[in-house]
Amino acid sequence: MKIDQVSDSVYAVAGTNVNWALVTSDAGVTLIDAGYYGDTADLLKSLGEIGHDPADVAAVLITHAHLDHIGAIPTLVEKVGMPVYTGAAEVPHARREYLEQITPKEMLQQLTYSAGRRWVAQTMIAVRGRMDLKVPSAVSADDVDLPGRLTTIATPGHTTGHTAYFLESEGVLFSGDALVTGHPLSPCSGPQILPAFFNQDEARTRDSARLLENHPARTIVPGHGPSIQVNRESA
C-alpha cells in the first residue's frame, strides 16, 4: 500500500494493482472505490494513516462495480453501515442484477505471456475466492448531495454505468477505469484506456476517455496507475 496526498483533502492510495481515494471534509471521509477483497486490511489501515477510522467514513462512491473496486465494501457496510453510491446506470450492476466482468476465458488467455501470468496470479490472490461480491445497498449518486462536495460525470464504456467524480474546489478528477495512467498489462504509461477485453463497449470507452482528457481538472486520480498533475497551459 502506498498513500500520496494529491491535494489539501485528497489522498490517493495504491493497493494491489488498483487505487482507491480518501476525500476528507467536515462530513468525515468519502471513500472512492474500495480495492479488492484482499485489500480490505490495507484500506482500513489507510484510513488510520490519515488520522481516521472506519466510523469516520461518511459514504463510499463507486466508479464501477468490478471486483477490484468493491472489495472492502462488505466489511465497511458491516462495521459502519454508511451509504454506497454509484451512477444510476451502474446500480443494477453493483447489485449483480447482471455482470460485466472479464471472462474466465479471457483470464486464461493472459497466461500466454509473462506479464499476464503475473497479473493473473496477483489477481487470484487479491480476489481470495470472493467472486460472489456484490453491493445490494448501492443507490444512485445522481442528483444526490454527495459528501465532500463531489459531483458525478457519466463515463460509460468500461462498464455500462461507469461514473467519474469531480472535486471542483480542488480540481481533482477521479477517473476510475474510464481513463487510467498505467496497468500491469499495458506496455506504456500515461493517460490511456485499458486493454479492450476489459471494456464492455470499446467505442464508448474511447469517447469517455476523450471527455475526461478534455476536462478542466488539475489533478487526475485514476483507477490504475499513478495520479497525475495536468498542465492546461501547455496542453
Tab-separated table of C-alpha atoms in Angstrom:
chain	number	residue	atom	x	y	z
A	1	MET	CA	0.000	0.000	0.000
A	2	LYS	CA	1.219	3.482	-0.895
A	3	ILE	CA	-0.505	6.745	0.089
A	4	ASP	CA	0.003	10.059	-1.728
A	5	GLN	CA	-1.642	13.318	-0.718
A	6	VAL	CA	-2.580	14.900	-4.049
A	7	SER	CA	-4.445	17.975	-2.767
A	8	ASP	CA	-5.472	19.563	0.524
A	9	SER	CA	-8.151	16.978	1.272
A	10	VAL	CA	-7.485	14.119	-1.161
A	11	TYR	CA	-5.321	11.058	-0.602
A	12	ALA	CA	-4.721	8.548	-3.402
A	13	VAL	CA	-3.934	5.026	-2.230
A	14	ALA	CA	-2.348	2.285	-4.342
A	15	GLY	CA	-3.344	-1.262	-3.418
A	16	THR	CA	-2.992	-4.490	-5.399
A	17	ASN	CA	-2.664	-3.077	-8.923
A	18	VAL	CA	-5.640	-0.808	-8.201
A	19	ASN	CA	-6.295	2.507	-6.469
A	20	TRP	CA	-8.824	3.947	-4.076
A	21	ALA	CA	-9.086	7.515	-2.807
A	22	LEU	CA	-9.921	9.162	0.505
A	23	VAL	CA	-11.530	12.602	0.492
A	24	THR	CA	-11.654	14.350	3.863
A	25	SER	CA	-14.205	17.008	4.771
A	26	ASP	CA	-16.298	18.250	7.668
A	27	ALA	CA	-18.665	15.350	6.926
A	28	GLY	CA	-15.900	12.810	7.540
A	29	VAL	CA	-14.186	10.703	4.892
A	30	THR	CA	-15.623	9.879	1.491
A	31	LEU	CA	-14.098	6.721	0.030
A	32	ILE	CA	-13.905	6.452	-3.739
A	33	ASP	CA	-13.688	2.798	-4.769
A	34	ALA	CA	-12.594	0.046	-2.416
A	35	GLY	CA	-9.934	-2.202	-3.934
A	36	TYR	CA	-10.038	-5.992	-3.990
A	37	TYR	CA	-11.427	-8.082	-1.153
A	38	GLY	CA	-7.803	-8.892	-0.302
A	39	ASP	CA	-7.082	-5.154	0.047
A	40	THR	CA	-9.567	-4.740	2.904
A	41	ALA	CA	-6.973	-4.691	5.693
A	42	ASP	CA	-4.835	-2.165	3.802
A	43	LEU	CA	-7.854	0.006	3.087
A	44	LEU	CA	-8.733	0.121	6.774
A	45	LYS	CA	-5.073	0.842	7.538
A	46	SER	CA	-5.057	3.703	5.027
A	47	LEU	CA	-7.836	5.382	6.996
A	48	GLY	CA	-5.685	5.184	10.109
A	49	GLU	CA	-2.661	6.550	8.282
A	50	ILE	CA	-4.524	9.808	7.610
A	51	GLY	CA	-5.879	10.037	11.160
A	52	HIS	CA	-9.306	8.465	10.713
A	53	ASP	CA	-11.045	5.191	11.446
A	54	PRO	CA	-13.883	3.293	9.723
A	55	ALA	CA	-16.536	5.114	11.763
A	56	ASP	CA	-15.495	8.340	10.004
A	57	VAL	CA	-16.463	7.023	6.553
A	58	ALA	CA	-19.497	9.083	5.535
A	59	ALA	CA	-20.051	7.342	2.206
A	60	VAL	CA	-18.485	5.155	-0.454
A	61	LEU	CA	-18.633	6.237	-4.084
A	62	ILE	CA	-18.093	3.501	-6.665
A	63	THR	CA	-16.850	4.376	-10.141
A	64	HIS	CA	-17.971	0.917	-11.260
A	65	ALA	CA	-18.697	-2.468	-9.751
A	66	HIS	CA	-15.796	-4.654	-10.862
A	67	LEU	CA	-14.289	-6.878	-8.179
A	68	ASP	CA	-11.172	-4.720	-7.865
A	69	HIS	CA	-13.245	-1.665	-6.924
A	70	ILE	CA	-15.790	-3.042	-4.426
A	71	GLY	CA	-13.717	-5.472	-2.347
A	72	ALA	CA	-13.754	-3.762	1.061
A	73	ILE	CA	-17.356	-2.568	0.882
A	74	PRO	CA	-18.976	-5.577	2.628
A	75	THR	CA	-16.659	-5.132	5.624
A	76	LEU	CA	-17.241	-1.380	5.766
A	77	VAL	CA	-21.017	-1.728	5.498
A	78	GLU	CA	-20.954	-4.267	8.329
A	79	LYS	CA	-18.752	-2.032	10.503
A	80	VAL	CA	-20.252	1.360	9.691
A	81	GLY	CA	-23.446	0.995	7.674
A	82	MET	CA	-22.660	4.045	5.533
A	83	PRO	CA	-24.412	4.656	2.183
A	84	VAL	CA	-22.862	3.378	-1.039
A	85	TYR	CA	-23.390	5.419	-4.195
A	86	THR	CA	-22.677	4.881	-7.869
A	87	GLY	CA	-24.046	6.112	-11.188
A	88	ALA	CA	-27.724	5.320	-11.752
A	89	ALA	CA	-26.917	3.043	-14.692
A	90	GLU	CA	-24.335	1.160	-12.584
A	91	VAL	CA	-26.666	0.425	-9.654
A	92	PRO	CA	-28.096	-2.821	-11.124
A	93	HIS	CA	-24.567	-3.958	-11.957
A	94	ALA	CA	-23.416	-3.279	-8.392
A	95	ARG	CA	-26.385	-5.262	-7.103
A	96	ARG	CA	-25.451	-8.050	-9.551
A	97	GLU	CA	-28.697	-7.987	-11.450
A	98	TYR	CA	-26.280	-8.584	-14.319
A	99	LEU	CA	-22.479	-8.930	-14.585
A	100	GLU	CA	-19.984	-7.139	-16.800
A	101	GLN	CA	-16.566	-8.572	-15.992
A	102	ILE	CA	-13.575	-10.141	-17.713
A	103	THR	CA	-14.498	-13.751	-18.502
A	104	PRO	CA	-12.606	-16.873	-17.335
A	105	LYS	CA	-11.620	-17.494	-20.965
A	106	GLU	CA	-10.132	-14.005	-21.235
A	107	MET	CA	-8.266	-14.556	-17.966
A	108	LEU	CA	-6.797	-17.804	-19.284
A	109	GLN	CA	-5.626	-16.053	-22.435
A	110	GLN	CA	-3.377	-13.847	-20.280
A	111	LEU	CA	-1.375	-16.917	-19.224
A	112	THR	CA	0.407	-16.983	-22.577
A	113	TYR	CA	2.923	-14.252	-21.625
A	114	SER	CA	4.912	-13.411	-18.504
A	115	ALA	CA	3.225	-10.109	-17.565
A	116	GLY	CA	-0.145	-11.782	-17.969
A	117	ARG	CA	0.830	-14.703	-15.749
A	118	ARG	CA	1.988	-12.333	-13.008
A	119	TRP	CA	-1.209	-10.319	-13.236
A	120	VAL	CA	-3.445	-13.394	-13.118
A	121	ALA	CA	-1.577	-14.739	-10.072
A	122	GLN	CA	-1.771	-11.393	-8.257
A	123	THR	CA	-5.450	-11.046	-9.129
A	124	MET	CA	-6.404	-14.506	-7.891
A	125	ILE	CA	-4.626	-13.870	-4.596
A	126	ALA	CA	-6.334	-10.479	-4.209
A	127	VAL	CA	-9.815	-11.805	-5.032
A	128	ARG	CA	-9.402	-14.574	-2.411
A	129	GLY	CA	-12.163	-16.639	-3.934
A	130	ARG	CA	-14.770	-13.914	-3.438
A	131	MET	CA	-16.100	-13.902	-6.984
A	132	ASP	CA	-19.582	-13.530	-5.491
A	133	LEU	CA	-19.114	-9.981	-4.200
A	134	LYS	CA	-21.942	-7.544	-4.811
A	135	VAL	CA	-23.270	-4.336	-3.283
A	136	PRO	CA	-27.002	-4.803	-2.646
A	137	SER	CA	-27.179	-1.482	-0.803
A	138	ALA	CA	-25.898	0.559	-3.770
A	139	VAL	CA	-28.059	3.545	-4.729
A	140	SER	CA	-27.809	6.232	-7.386
A	141	ALA	CA	-25.335	9.065	-6.874
A	142	ASP	CA	-27.096	11.167	-9.490
A	143	ASP	CA	-28.920	14.208	-8.105
A	144	VAL	CA	-27.659	13.490	-4.577
A	145	ASP	CA	-25.769	15.978	-2.416
A	146	LEU	CA	-22.691	13.795	-2.059
A	147	PRO	CA	-20.400	14.072	0.960
A	148	GLY	CA	-17.250	16.008	0.189
A	149	ARG	CA	-18.993	18.211	-2.412
A	150	LEU	CA	-18.276	15.740	-5.198
A	151	THR	CA	-20.177	15.724	-8.482
A	152	THR	CA	-20.750	12.887	-10.950
A	153	ILE	CA	-19.670	12.560	-14.579
A	154	ALA	CA	-21.225	9.786	-16.671
A	155	THR	CA	-18.392	7.901	-18.390
A	156	PRO	CA	-19.928	4.738	-19.898
A	157	GLY	CA	-17.929	2.171	-21.817
A	158	HIS	CA	-15.676	0.298	-19.418
A	159	THR	CA	-18.977	-0.701	-17.832
A	160	THR	CA	-22.426	0.461	-18.865
A	161	GLY	CA	-22.800	2.780	-15.896
A	162	HIS	CA	-19.205	3.783	-15.201
A	163	THR	CA	-19.120	7.106	-13.357
A	164	ALA	CA	-16.258	9.509	-12.655
A	165	TYR	CA	-16.301	12.053	-9.828
A	166	PHE	CA	-15.016	15.615	-9.619
A	167	LEU	CA	-13.994	17.662	-6.593
A	168	GLU	CA	-14.304	21.103	-8.153
A	169	SER	CA	-12.961	23.045	-5.169
A	170	GLU	CA	-9.566	21.353	-5.534
A	171	GLY	CA	-9.659	20.488	-9.223
A	172	VAL	CA	-9.379	16.743	-8.610
A	173	LEU	CA	-10.917	14.274	-11.059
A	174	PHE	CA	-11.429	10.646	-10.010
A	175	SER	CA	-11.492	8.903	-13.376
A	176	GLY	CA	-11.828	5.271	-12.297
A	177	ASP	CA	-11.162	2.953	-15.222
A	178	ALA	CA	-12.528	5.341	-17.853
A	179	LEU	CA	-9.044	6.896	-18.016
A	180	VAL	CA	-6.027	5.264	-16.388
A	181	THR	CA	-2.306	6.029	-16.354
A	182	GLY	CA	-0.920	2.503	-16.249
A	183	HIS	CA	-1.723	-1.175	-15.752
A	184	PRO	CA	0.344	-4.372	-15.405
A	185	LEU	CA	-0.939	-5.495	-18.823
A	186	SER	CA	-0.146	-2.207	-20.557
A	187	PRO	CA	3.330	-1.597	-22.035
A	188	CYS	CA	3.031	2.180	-21.697
A	189	SER	CA	2.473	4.809	-19.031
A	190	GLY	CA	0.447	7.999	-19.077
A	191	PRO	CA	-3.236	8.651	-19.844
A	192	GLN	CA	-4.772	5.702	-21.677
A	193	ILE	CA	-7.659	3.266	-21.685
A	194	LEU	CA	-7.401	-0.312	-20.505
A	195	PRO	CA	-6.886	-3.197	-22.966
A	196	ALA	CA	-10.038	-3.858	-24.980
A	197	PHE	CA	-11.019	-7.112	-23.276
A	198	PHE	CA	-11.582	-5.180	-20.037
A	199	ASN	CA	-14.131	-2.860	-21.653
A	200	GLN	CA	-17.811	-3.569	-22.176
A	201	ASP	CA	-18.091	-1.127	-25.097
A	202	GLU	CA	-14.806	-0.052	-26.673
A	203	ALA	CA	-16.203	2.854	-28.701
A	204	ARG	CA	-17.950	4.383	-25.687
A	205	THR	CA	-14.826	3.781	-23.602
A	206	ARG	CA	-12.804	5.876	-26.048
A	207	ASP	CA	-15.466	8.597	-26.069
A	208	SER	CA	-15.447	8.764	-22.263
A	209	ALA	CA	-11.648	8.875	-22.164
A	210	ARG	CA	-11.646	11.834	-24.559
A	211	LEU	CA	-14.239	13.568	-22.385
A	212	LEU	CA	-12.035	13.196	-19.316
A	213	GLU	CA	-8.832	14.147	-21.120
A	214	ASN	CA	-10.503	17.460	-22.002
A	215	HIS	CA	-11.934	18.001	-18.537
A	216	PRO	CA	-10.653	21.127	-16.714
A	217	ALA	CA	-9.201	19.136	-13.818
A	218	ARG	CA	-5.802	19.990	-12.367
A	219	THR	CA	-5.215	16.511	-10.925
A	220	ILE	CA	-6.389	13.119	-12.161
A	221	VAL	CA	-6.648	10.198	-9.744
A	222	PRO	CA	-7.194	7.080	-11.898
A	223	GLY	CA	-8.347	3.595	-11.000
A	224	HIS	CA	-4.995	2.185	-12.125
A	225	GLY	CA	-1.610	3.882	-12.332
A	226	PRO	CA	-0.224	6.957	-10.580
A	227	SER	CA	-2.093	10.212	-10.109
A	228	ILE	CA	-1.021	12.965	-12.485
A	229	GLN	CA	-0.981	16.749	-12.474
A	230	VAL	CA	-2.422	18.344	-15.606
A	231	ASN	CA	-0.758	21.421	-17.074
A	232	ARG	CA	-3.586	23.026	-19.027
A	233	GLU	CA	-1.393	25.897	-20.257
A	234	SER	CA	0.794	23.534	-22.278
A	235	ALA	CA	-1.993	21.077	-23.120
